CSV table of C-alpha atoms in Angstrom, one decimal:
chain,number,residue,atom,x,y,z
L,14,MET,CA,169.7,174.7,69.2
L,15,PRO,CA,167.3,171.5,69.3
L,16,ASN,CA,164.7,171.0,66.6
L,17,ASP,CA,161.3,169.8,68.4
L,18,PHE,CA,160.0,169.9,64.9
L,19,SER,CA,158.9,166.4,64.7
L,20,ARG,CA,157.4,164.2,62.6
L,21,ARG,CA,154.1,164.3,63.3
L,22,ASP,CA,154.5,167.8,63.5
L,23,PHE,CA,154.8,168.2,60.1
L,24,GLY,CA,152.6,166.4,58.7
L,25,LYS,CA,149.6,167.7,60.8
L,26,ALA,CA,151.1,171.2,59.3
L,27,THR,CA,151.1,169.3,55.7
L,28,LEU,CA,147.6,168.2,56.2
L,29,ALA,CA,146.5,171.7,57.2
L,30,ALA,CA,148.8,173.0,54.3
L,31,VAL,CA,146.9,170.7,51.8
L,32,SER,CA,143.3,170.8,53.1
L,33,SER,CA,143.1,174.4,53.0
L,34,THR,CA,144.0,174.6,49.5
L,35,ALA,CA,141.3,175.1,46.3
L,36,LEU,CA,142.0,172.1,44.5
L,37,LEU,CA,143.3,172.4,41.0
L,38,PRO,CA,140.2,172.1,38.4
L,39,SER,CA,141.3,169.1,37.4
L,40,GLU,CA,141.2,167.7,41.0
L,41,ALA,CA,137.8,168.9,41.1
L,42,ALA,CA,137.0,166.9,38.4
L,43,ALA,CA,138.6,163.9,39.9
L,44,GLN,CA,136.2,164.4,42.6
L,45,GLY,CA,133.2,164.8,41.5
L,46,SER,CA,130.1,167.1,42.2
L,47,SER,CA,129.3,164.7,44.7
L,48,GLY,CA,131.6,164.8,47.2
L,49,GLU,CA,132.0,161.4,47.8
L,50,GLY,CA,135.0,161.0,47.5
L,51,TYR,CA,137.7,160.5,43.6
L,52,TYR,CA,136.0,159.7,41.2
L,53,ALA,CA,132.8,160.0,41.8
L,54,TYR,CA,130.2,158.8,39.2
L,55,PRO,CA,127.0,160.2,38.6
L,56,LYS,CA,123.9,159.2,39.7
L,57,ASN,CA,122.9,158.0,36.4
L,58,PHE,CA,125.3,155.8,35.3
L,59,VAL,CA,124.2,152.0,34.1
L,60,TRP,CA,126.2,149.5,36.2
L,61,GLY,CA,126.5,146.8,34.4
L,62,ALA,CA,127.0,143.1,33.7
L,63,ALA,CA,127.8,141.2,30.5
L,64,THR,CA,127.5,137.5,28.5
L,65,ALA,CA,126.7,135.5,26.2
L,66,ALA,CA,124.3,132.6,25.2
L,67,TYR,CA,126.4,130.2,23.9
L,68,GLN,CA,129.7,130.2,26.4
L,69,ILE,CA,126.9,129.9,29.1
L,70,GLU,CA,123.3,128.5,28.3
L,71,GLY,CA,124.6,124.8,27.8
L,72,ALA,CA,122.0,123.1,26.8
L,73,ALA,CA,121.9,122.8,23.5
L,74,ALA,CA,120.4,119.7,22.5
L,75,GLU,CA,116.6,121.4,24.2
L,76,ASP,CA,113.6,122.1,24.0
L,77,GLY,CA,113.9,122.3,20.4
L,78,ARG,CA,117.3,123.9,20.3
L,79,LYS,CA,119.7,122.8,17.4
L,80,PRO,CA,123.2,123.6,16.8
L,81,SER,CA,124.1,126.7,15.5
L,82,THR,CA,127.3,126.5,13.9
L,83,TRP,CA,129.5,127.2,17.0
L,84,ASP,CA,128.3,123.7,17.8
L,85,THR,CA,129.6,122.6,15.6
L,86,PHE,CA,132.7,124.2,15.0
L,87,SER,CA,133.4,123.7,18.9
L,88,HIS,CA,132.2,119.9,18.5
L,89,THR,CA,135.4,119.5,15.1
L,90,PRO,CA,138.4,118.2,16.6
L,91,GLY,CA,141.5,120.5,17.3
L,92,LYS,CA,139.4,123.9,17.2
L,93,VAL,CA,138.9,124.3,21.2
L,94,ALA,CA,141.6,124.2,24.2
L,95,ASN,CA,140.7,120.6,25.0
L,96,GLY,CA,137.9,119.7,22.8
L,97,ASP,CA,135.4,121.4,25.4
L,98,THR,CA,132.6,122.2,23.3
L,99,GLY,CA,129.0,124.7,25.0
L,100,ASP,CA,127.0,121.7,25.2
L,101,VAL,CA,126.3,122.2,29.2
L,102,ALA,CA,128.4,125.6,29.5
L,103,ASP,CA,127.8,127.5,33.2
L,104,ASP,CA,124.5,125.3,32.5
L,105,HIS,CA,122.4,128.5,33.1
L,106,TYR,CA,119.4,127.0,30.9
L,107,HIS,CA,118.5,125.1,34.3
L,108,ARG,CA,120.1,127.6,36.6
L,109,TYR,CA,119.2,131.6,35.7
L,110,LYS,CA,117.2,132.1,39.0
L,111,GLU,CA,121.0,131.4,40.3
L,112,ASP,CA,123.3,134.2,38.4
L,113,VAL,CA,120.0,136.4,38.6
L,114,GLY,CA,120.8,136.5,42.5
L,115,ILE,CA,124.6,136.4,42.2
L,116,LEU,CA,122.9,140.2,39.7
L,117,LYS,CA,120.8,141.0,42.8
L,118,SER,CA,124.3,140.5,45.3
L,119,LEU,CA,126.5,142.7,43.3
L,120,GLY,CA,124.0,145.5,42.9
L,121,VAL,CA,124.0,146.0,39.3
L,122,LYS,CA,121.5,148.3,37.6
L,123,ALA,CA,121.3,146.3,34.3
L,124,TYR,CA,122.4,143.4,32.7
L,125,ARG,CA,123.4,142.4,29.3
L,126,PHE,CA,122.2,139.2,27.8
L,127,SER,CA,121.8,137.4,24.2
L,128,ILE,CA,120.0,135.6,22.8
L,129,SER,CA,120.3,132.1,20.9
L,130,TRP,CA,119.0,132.5,17.3
L,131,SER,CA,118.9,128.9,17.2
L,132,ARG,CA,116.5,129.0,20.1
L,133,ILE,CA,114.2,131.1,18.4
L,134,PHE,CA,114.3,130.1,15.6
L,135,PRO,CA,116.0,127.3,15.2
L,136,ASP,CA,115.7,126.4,11.4
L,137,GLY,CA,117.4,129.8,11.2
L,138,THR,CA,113.7,130.9,9.7
L,139,GLY,CA,110.4,129.1,9.4
L,140,LYS,CA,108.3,128.3,12.6
L,141,ALA,CA,109.4,130.0,15.3
L,142,ASN,CA,110.2,127.2,18.9
L,143,GLU,CA,107.7,129.2,21.5
L,144,LYS,CA,109.9,127.2,24.2
L,145,GLY,CA,112.6,129.1,23.2
L,146,VAL,CA,111.0,132.7,23.0
L,147,ALA,CA,109.4,130.8,26.9
L,148,PHE,CA,113.4,131.2,27.9
L,149,TYR,CA,113.7,134.6,27.1
L,150,ASP,CA,110.7,135.4,29.0
L,151,ARG,CA,111.3,134.2,31.9
L,152,LEU,CA,114.4,135.6,32.4
L,153,THR,CA,114.0,139.0,31.4
L,154,ASP,CA,110.6,139.1,34.1
L,155,GLU,CA,113.2,137.4,36.3
L,156,LEU,CA,115.8,140.0,36.4
L,157,LEU,CA,112.9,143.0,36.4
L,158,ALA,CA,111.7,141.2,39.6
L,159,ASN,CA,115.3,141.8,40.9
L,160,GLY,CA,115.5,145.3,39.9
L,161,ILE,CA,117.9,144.5,37.0
L,162,GLN,CA,117.3,146.1,32.8
L,163,PRO,CA,117.3,143.6,30.8
L,164,TYR,CA,119.4,144.6,27.7
L,165,ALA,CA,119.1,141.7,25.0
L,166,THR,CA,121.5,141.7,21.9
L,167,LEU,CA,120.3,139.6,19.2
L,168,PHE,CA,123.6,138.9,17.5
L,169,HIS,CA,126.7,137.4,19.4
L,170,TRP,CA,128.5,134.6,17.1
L,171,ASP,CA,126.2,131.8,17.2
L,172,LEU,CA,125.0,130.9,13.5
L,173,PRO,CA,122.2,129.4,13.7
L,174,GLN,CA,124.2,125.7,12.0
L,175,ALA,CA,121.0,125.4,9.0
L,176,LEU,CA,121.3,128.9,7.2
L,177,GLU,CA,125.6,127.9,6.7
L,178,THR,CA,124.3,125.1,5.3
L,179,ARG,CA,121.6,126.8,3.5
L,180,VAL,CA,122.6,129.4,2.1
L,181,GLY,CA,126.9,129.8,3.1
L,182,GLY,CA,125.6,131.7,6.7
L,183,TRP,CA,126.9,135.6,6.3
L,184,ARG,CA,128.0,134.8,2.2
L,185,SER,CA,124.3,135.2,1.9
L,186,SER,CA,122.4,138.4,1.8
L,187,GLU,CA,119.6,135.4,2.5
L,188,THR,CA,120.8,135.3,6.2
L,189,SER,CA,121.2,139.5,6.5
L,190,ARG,CA,116.9,138.8,5.5
L,191,ALA,CA,116.5,136.4,8.1
L,192,PHE,CA,118.1,138.0,11.3
L,193,ALA,CA,115.5,140.7,10.9
L,194,ASP,CA,113.0,138.6,10.0
L,195,TYR,CA,113.9,136.8,13.6
L,196,ALA,CA,115.3,140.3,15.8
L,197,GLY,CA,111.1,142.5,14.2
L,198,TYR,CA,109.8,138.4,15.4
L,199,ILE,CA,111.9,138.6,18.5
L,200,THR,CA,111.6,142.4,19.6
L,201,LYS,CA,107.4,141.5,19.4
L,202,ARG,CA,107.7,139.0,21.6
L,203,LEU,CA,110.1,141.2,24.2
L,204,ALA,CA,109.8,144.4,23.7
L,205,ASP,CA,107.5,145.5,26.3
L,206,ARG,CA,109.6,144.4,29.0
L,207,VAL,CA,112.7,144.9,27.3
L,208,LYS,CA,114.2,149.0,26.3
L,209,ASN,CA,117.9,148.3,24.4
L,210,ILE,CA,118.5,145.9,21.9
L,211,PHE,CA,121.9,145.0,20.3
L,212,THR,CA,121.6,143.7,16.9
L,213,PHE,CA,125.3,142.5,16.2
L,214,ASN,CA,128.3,142.1,18.7
L,215,GLU,CA,131.4,142.2,17.4
L,216,PHE,CA,131.1,141.7,13.7
L,217,SER,CA,135.7,141.1,12.7
L,218,CYS,CA,134.8,137.4,15.0
L,219,PHE,CA,131.7,136.0,12.8
L,220,THR,CA,133.4,137.5,9.9
L,221,ASP,CA,137.3,137.8,9.6
L,222,GLU,CA,137.8,135.3,11.7
L,223,GLY,CA,134.8,132.8,10.7
L,224,TYR,CA,135.8,133.1,7.6
L,225,GLY,CA,139.0,134.7,6.6
L,226,SER,CA,141.2,132.6,9.2
L,227,GLY,CA,138.9,130.7,10.4
L,228,THR,CA,140.2,131.0,13.8
L,229,LYS,CA,136.2,131.3,14.5
L,230,ALA,CA,133.2,129.0,13.7
L,231,PRO,CA,132.4,128.1,11.1
L,232,GLY,CA,136.3,127.8,10.8
L,233,LEU,CA,136.0,129.1,7.1
L,234,LYS,CA,139.0,130.3,4.7
L,235,LEU,CA,137.7,131.8,2.6
L,236,ALA,CA,139.5,135.1,-0.6
L,237,VAL,CA,139.8,137.7,0.2
L,238,ALA,CA,136.5,139.1,-2.4
L,239,THR,CA,134.7,136.8,0.2
L,240,VAL,CA,135.4,137.9,3.5
L,241,ASN,CA,134.5,141.4,2.2
L,242,GLN,CA,130.8,140.2,0.8
L,243,VAL,CA,130.3,138.7,3.8
L,244,ARG,CA,131.6,142.2,5.7
L,245,HIS,CA,129.0,143.6,4.0
L,246,HIS,CA,125.9,141.3,4.4
L,247,ALA,CA,126.9,141.6,8.8
L,248,LEU,CA,126.8,144.7,7.9
L,249,LEU,CA,123.3,145.0,6.1
L,250,GLY,CA,121.6,142.3,8.1
L,251,HIS,CA,122.0,144.7,10.8
L,252,GLY,CA,120.1,148.2,8.7
L,253,LEU,CA,118.0,145.6,8.4
L,254,ALA,CA,117.7,144.5,11.8
L,255,VAL,CA,117.5,148.0,13.2
L,256,GLN,CA,114.3,148.7,10.4
L,257,ALA,CA,113.0,145.9,11.7
L,258,ILE,CA,113.2,146.4,15.6
L,259,ARG,CA,111.6,150.1,14.6
L,260,ALA,CA,108.7,148.8,13.4
L,261,SER,CA,107.9,146.4,15.7
L,262,ALA,CA,109.0,148.2,19.1
L,263,PRO,CA,107.1,150.5,21.3
L,264,SER,CA,108.4,153.7,21.0
L,265,ASP,CA,110.5,153.5,23.9
L,266,VAL,CA,113.0,150.6,22.6
L,267,ARG,CA,116.0,152.6,22.0
L,268,ILE,CA,118.4,150.2,19.5
L,269,GLY,CA,122.0,150.1,19.0
L,270,LEU,CA,125.2,147.4,18.2
L,271,ALA,CA,128.3,146.2,20.8
L,272,GLU,CA,131.7,146.6,18.8
L,273,ASN,CA,135.5,145.6,19.1
L,274,SER,CA,136.3,148.6,16.9
L,275,ARG,CA,140.1,150.2,17.0
L,276,ILE,CA,140.4,152.5,19.9
L,277,CYS,CA,142.8,155.0,18.9
L,278,VAL,CA,144.7,156.5,21.5
L,279,PRO,CA,147.5,159.0,21.7
L,280,VAL,CA,150.5,158.3,21.5
L,281,ILE,CA,150.6,161.1,23.9
L,282,GLU,CA,148.3,164.1,23.8
L,283,THR,CA,149.9,166.8,21.6
L,284,PRO,CA,147.2,168.4,19.2
L,285,GLU,CA,149.0,166.7,16.1
L,286,HIS,CA,149.2,163.1,18.1
L,287,VAL,CA,145.2,164.0,19.1
L,288,ALA,CA,144.4,164.4,15.9
L,289,ALA,CA,145.8,161.4,14.5
L,290,ALA,CA,144.2,159.3,16.3
L,291,GLY,CA,141.1,160.7,15.1
L,292,LYS,CA,141.5,159.8,11.6
L,293,ALA,CA,143.1,156.5,12.3
L,294,MET,CA,140.0,156.3,14.3
L,295,ARG,CA,137.4,155.9,10.9
L,296,ALA,CA,140.3,154.7,9.2
L,297,LEU,CA,140.8,151.5,10.8
L,298,ASN,CA,136.7,150.6,11.3
L,299,ALA,CA,136.3,152.1,7.4
L,300,HIS,CA,134.9,148.6,6.7
L,301,PHE,CA,132.9,148.7,10.1
L,302,LEU,CA,131.7,151.0,13.2
L,303,THR,CA,132.5,154.0,10.4
L,304,ALA,CA,130.7,152.3,7.5
L,305,ILE,CA,127.4,151.9,9.9
L,306,MET,CA,128.0,155.7,11.2
L,307,GLU,CA,128.2,157.9,8.2
L,308,GLY,CA,126.6,155.3,5.8
L,309,LYS,CA,128.7,154.8,3.8
L,310,TYR,CA,132.1,153.7,2.7
L,311,LEU,CA,135.1,155.4,2.7
L,312,ASP,CA,137.6,156.4,-0.8
L,313,SER,CA,140.2,155.2,0.6
L,314,TYR,CA,138.8,151.5,2.6
L,315,LEU,CA,137.2,151.2,-0.5
L,316,SER,CA,140.8,152.1,-2.8
L,317,ARG,CA,142.8,149.8,-0.7
L,318,ALA,CA,140.2,147.2,-1.2
L,319,GLY,CA,140.7,147.3,-5.2
L,320,LYS,CA,139.2,144.2,-6.7
L,321,ASN,CA,138.1,142.8,-3.9
L,322,ALA,CA,135.6,145.6,-2.6
L,323,PRO,CA,132.6,143.6,-1.8
L,324,LYS,CA,129.1,144.6,-4.0
L,325,PHE,CA,126.6,147.6,-2.6
L,326,ASN,CA,124.3,149.8,-4.3
L,327,GLU,CA,123.3,153.5,-2.5
L,328,ASP,CA,120.0,151.5,-1.3
L,329,GLU,CA,121.7,149.0,1.0
L,330,MET,CA,123.9,151.7,2.3
L,331,LYS,CA,121.4,153.3,3.9
L,332,VAL,CA,120.2,151.2,5.5
L,333,ILE,CA,123.0,150.4,7.1
L,334,GLY,CA,123.2,153.6,7.6
L,335,SER,CA,119.8,153.6,9.8
L,336,PRO,CA,119.9,156.2,12.2
L,337,LEU,CA,121.6,154.6,15.9
L,338,ASP,CA,120.0,155.6,19.3
L,339,PHE,CA,123.5,154.3,21.0
L,340,VAL,CA,126.8,153.0,20.6
L,341,GLY,CA,128.4,150.3,22.5
L,342,LEU,CA,132.0,149.3,22.4
L,343,ASN,CA,133.6,146.5,23.4
L,344,MET,CA,137.0,147.2,24.8
L,345,TYR,CA,140.0,145.0,25.5
L,346,THR,CA,143.3,146.4,24.2
L,347,PRO,CA,144.2,149.7,22.3
L,348,THR,CA,145.5,150.8,19.3
L,349,TYR,CA,148.2,154.3,19.7
L,350,VAL,CA,148.5,155.9,17.3
L,351,ARG,CA,150.9,158.9,16.4
L,352,ALA,CA,151.3,161.8,14.1
L,353,ASP,CA,152.7,160.6,10.0
L,354,ASP,CA,153.0,162.9,6.7
L,355,SER,CA,151.7,159.4,4.7
L,356,ASN,CA,148.1,160.5,2.4
L,357,ALA,CA,146.7,158.7,5.3
L,358,GLY,CA,148.0,162.1,8.3
L,359,PHE,CA,149.1,158.9,10.8
L,360,ALA,CA,150.3,155.9,11.5
L,361,VAL,CA,150.1,152.9,13.9
L,362,ALA,CA,153.1,152.4,16.9
L,363,GLN,CA,153.3,148.6,17.1
L,364,ASN,CA,153.9,148.0,20.8
L,365,PRO,CA,157.8,146.4,21.6
L,366,SER,CA,158.3,142.6,23.0
L,367,SER,CA,157.8,143.9,26.4
L,368,TYR,CA,154.3,145.2,26.0
L,369,PRO,CA,152.2,143.9,28.9
L,370,HIS,CA,149.9,142.0,29.2
L,371,MET,CA,147.5,139.6,31.3
L,372,ALA,CA,146.8,136.3,30.8
L,373,SER,CA,145.8,136.2,28.0
L,374,SER,CA,148.4,136.9,25.2
L,375,TRP,CA,146.0,139.3,23.1
L,376,LEU,CA,144.6,141.2,25.7
L,377,THR,CA,147.9,144.2,26.1
L,378,ILE,CA,147.4,146.9,28.9
L,379,GLY,CA,146.4,150.4,27.9
L,380,PRO,CA,143.6,152.4,29.9
L,381,GLU,CA,143.7,155.0,28.1
L,382,ILE,CA,140.7,152.8,25.7
L,383,ALA,CA,137.8,153.6,28.2
L,384,TYR,CA,138.6,157.6,27.9
L,385,TRP,CA,139.2,158.2,24.0
L,386,GLY,CA,136.3,156.0,23.5
L,387,PRO,CA,133.8,157.5,24.3
L,388,ARG,CA,135.6,160.9,23.0
L,389,HIS,CA,136.2,159.4,19.5
L,390,VAL,CA,132.2,157.8,19.0
L,391,GLY,CA,131.3,161.3,20.2
L,392,ASP,CA,133.1,163.7,18.9
L,393,ILE,CA,133.5,161.7,15.2
L,394,TRP,CA,130.1,160.7,14.9
L,395,LYS,CA,127.9,162.7,17.6
L,396,VAL,CA,126.6,160.2,19.5
L,397,ARG,CA,125.2,161.5,22.2
L,398,ASP,CA,125.1,158.0,24.4
L,399,VAL,CA,128.1,155.6,24.5
L,400,TYR,CA,128.5,152.5,26.5
L,401,ILE,CA,131.9,150.3,27.5
L,402,THR,CA,129.2,147.3,26.9
L,403,GLU,CA,132.5,144.8,27.5
L,404,ASN,CA,135.7,145.3,29.6
L,405,GLY,CA,137.7,142.8,31.8
L,406,THR,CA,140.9,140.5,31.8
L,407,SER,CA,141.8,136.6,31.9
L,408,SER,CA,143.3,135.9,35.2
L,409,ASP,CA,145.6,132.7,35.5
L,410,ASP,CA,142.2,132.3,39.1
L,411,ARG,CA,143.3,130.0,40.8
L,412,LEU,CA,141.3,128.7,45.1
L,413,THR,CA,142.9,129.3,47.6
L,414,ALA,CA,143.2,126.4,50.8
L,415,ASP,CA,140.6,128.4,52.3
L,416,GLY,CA,138.3,128.2,49.2
L,417,HIS,CA,139.4,131.9,48.3
L,418,ILE,CA,139.9,134.6,44.8
L,419,TYR,CA,142.6,137.4,44.9
L,420,ASP,CA,142.2,138.9,41.6
L,421,THR,CA,144.4,141.7,41.8
L,422,ASP,CA,145.6,141.8,38.8
L,423,ARG,CA,141.7,141.8,37.6
L,424,ILE,CA,141.1,144.6,40.0
L,425,MET,CA,144.0,146.3,38.9
L,426,TYR,CA,143.3,146.3,35.3
L,427,VAL,CA,139.6,147.9,35.7
L,428,ARG,CA,139.9,150.1,38.1
L,429,ASN,CA,142.6,151.5,35.3
L,430,HIS,CA,139.6,152.1,33.0
L,431,LEU,CA,137.0,153.0,35.1
L,432,ILE,CA,139.4,155.7,36.6
L,433,HIS,CA,140.1,157.4,33.0
L,434,ALA,CA,136.2,156.2,32.1
L,435,HIS,CA,135.9,159.0,34.7
L,436,ARG,CA,138.0,161.1,32.9
L,437,ALA,CA,135.3,160.7,30.1
L,438,ILE,CA,132.8,161.5,31.5
L,439,ALA,CA,134.3,164.4,34.1
L,440,GLU,CA,134.8,165.9,30.1
L,441,GLY,CA,132.1,165.8,28.9
L,442,TRP,CA,132.0,162.5,26.3
L,443,PRO,CA,128.7,161.2,26.5
L,444,LEU,CA,129.6,157.7,28.6
L,445,ARG,CA,125.9,156.4,30.2
L,446,GLY,CA,127.4,152.9,31.1
L,447,TYR,CA,130.0,149.9,32.0
L,448,PHE,CA,129.3,147.0,31.0
L,449,TRP,CA,132.0,144.4,33.0
L,450,TRP,CA,132.9,140.7,31.8
L,451,SER,CA,132.3,138.8,33.2
L,452,VAL,CA,129.5,137.7,35.7
L,453,MET,CA,131.2,134.3,35.7
L,454,ASP,CA,133.5,132.0,34.0
L,455,ASN,CA,132.0,131.0,31.6
L,456,PHE,CA,133.2,128.7,27.3
L,457,GLU,CA,135.8,131.3,26.3
L,458,TRP,CA,135.4,130.3,23.5
L,459,THR,CA,138.3,129.3,21.4
L,460,ASP,CA,140.4,129.3,24.5
L,461,GLY,CA,137.1,126.5,25.6
L,462,TYR,CA,137.4,126.6,29.8
L,463,SER,CA,141.3,127.2,29.9
L,464,LYS,CA,141.1,130.8,30.4
L,465,ARG,CA,138.6,132.6,33.1
L,466,PHE,CA,137.4,136.3,32.6
L,467,GLY,CA,134.7,136.4,35.5
L,468,MET,CA,134.4,137.6,38.9
L,469,TYR,CA,132.2,134.3,40.1
L,470,TYR,CA,134.7,131.8,39.7
L,471,VAL,CA,132.2,128.5,38.7
L,472,ASP,CA,133.7,125.2,39.2
L,473,PHE,CA,133.1,123.6,35.9
L,474,LYS,CA,131.9,120.0,37.7
L,475,THR,CA,129.2,121.1,39.6
L,476,GLN,CA,128.6,124.5,38.6
L,477,LYS,CA,129.4,126.3,41.9
L,478,ARG,CA,129.8,129.6,42.3
L,479,THR,CA,132.6,131.7,44.0
L,480,PRO,CA,133.0,135.3,44.2
L,481,LYS,CA,136.1,136.5,44.0
L,482,LEU,CA,137.4,139.7,45.7
L,483,SER,CA,137.0,141.6,42.2
L,484,ALA,CA,133.0,140.7,43.5
L,485,SER,CA,133.9,141.9,46.3
L,486,PHE,CA,135.4,145.1,43.9
L,487,TYR,CA,132.7,145.5,42.0
L,488,ARG,CA,130.5,145.6,44.9
L,489,GLU,CA,131.8,148.5,47.0
L,490,THR,CA,131.9,150.6,43.5
L,491,ILE,CA,128.2,149.7,42.5
L,492,ALA,CA,127.7,150.7,46.2
L,493,ARG,CA,129.4,154.1,46.1
L,494,SER,CA,129.4,154.6,42.1
L,495,ARG,CA,133.5,155.7,42.2
L,496,VAL,CA,136.4,153.9,41.6
L,497,LEU,CA,137.2,151.6,45.0
């Protein structure tokens, strides 16, 4: 008998069968309550983007600003690729209106930027520099005029060089107190309009790498005990700043931090490995996030440090543990964890040499972190508001002959993180917003201008900004509030 059932008929029958079948629970969660498509986000989800002062502002010696440790470090031969510095960077100091226009065109609702301490207090302490304050006044007003909420970070690694020279920077608790004074002052000036304030960005990058490995400013290689004390002074600065902000700001101002915690992912989602990942999240972040969230150093951390443990008292730990309104997680790479019968109860699974990474060799791919980060913070410390405050990737961006940049690898990287972030929301974990790193290509620290992380391509000779394909992806994602 002839078979008259064509492929087209088969497709129609299959589609009808699928359409008439109820969604599984996991599918319903993925589709979202709005019914507007898979991976729909809540209407009040905060879609944002992020930058940092030294990486984009330029104008390094204008309007009263004096050098930070990053000015000194980048001008030291051999410290930064190609001898690059942040002297001009993206010239954002002069082009901020153009850049706010870019943010508006993307449709972002929030912009996370950092404030240059050296613009506000060029000598770290003393008399404030009104011209420096005026720049952030103008930026804040421009953001609000364009319907964008400012999220300000008070310290993104650029310590005033005067403090490093005078007291040894974060080696001294004088810097902790100076930071609190700066935090209180700038809060009084901006908190009538800036309602979300981050104290610090990524403790390890200016403590461990700045004073330990010497790979970031101020570029020192000091003893382990000194580095642990530097860590403590940074945490103390955070706690004192939280208190100073509370004392200086209206009650509607919210305070948090942006930390590059090690996000621990179970190698397999079975109960024993999930439990191990939770233990690892506390233990591997004991010297920063755990100490802040719990107001104490874990005994296991102090025991491992031994004679190199930081010197502290209980009053300082109470300050460090000052309550926060939210936690920001800067997330790029995973730490895979497995259950183990050791005293710790976990072991880190080392990646094989074949493990995939992005254009930056350190940037290994593991989008599960966008789920496990909010889950751990919500589960372990009962935090009610979590933000992904940085997520993005470098790419070997190239302009095509017709002036386009097709950064499909960047879209792949972000899309997969957003899918896992949606899982966190669907399961009820407290993820409230996402900030893409970064708006535009910029001074990428020791990589100089050799690595590009932006949604906008920057010609650093002409300062022309050109949208990449990823800018279109993010614009459409925000407009629909779902993963595309």
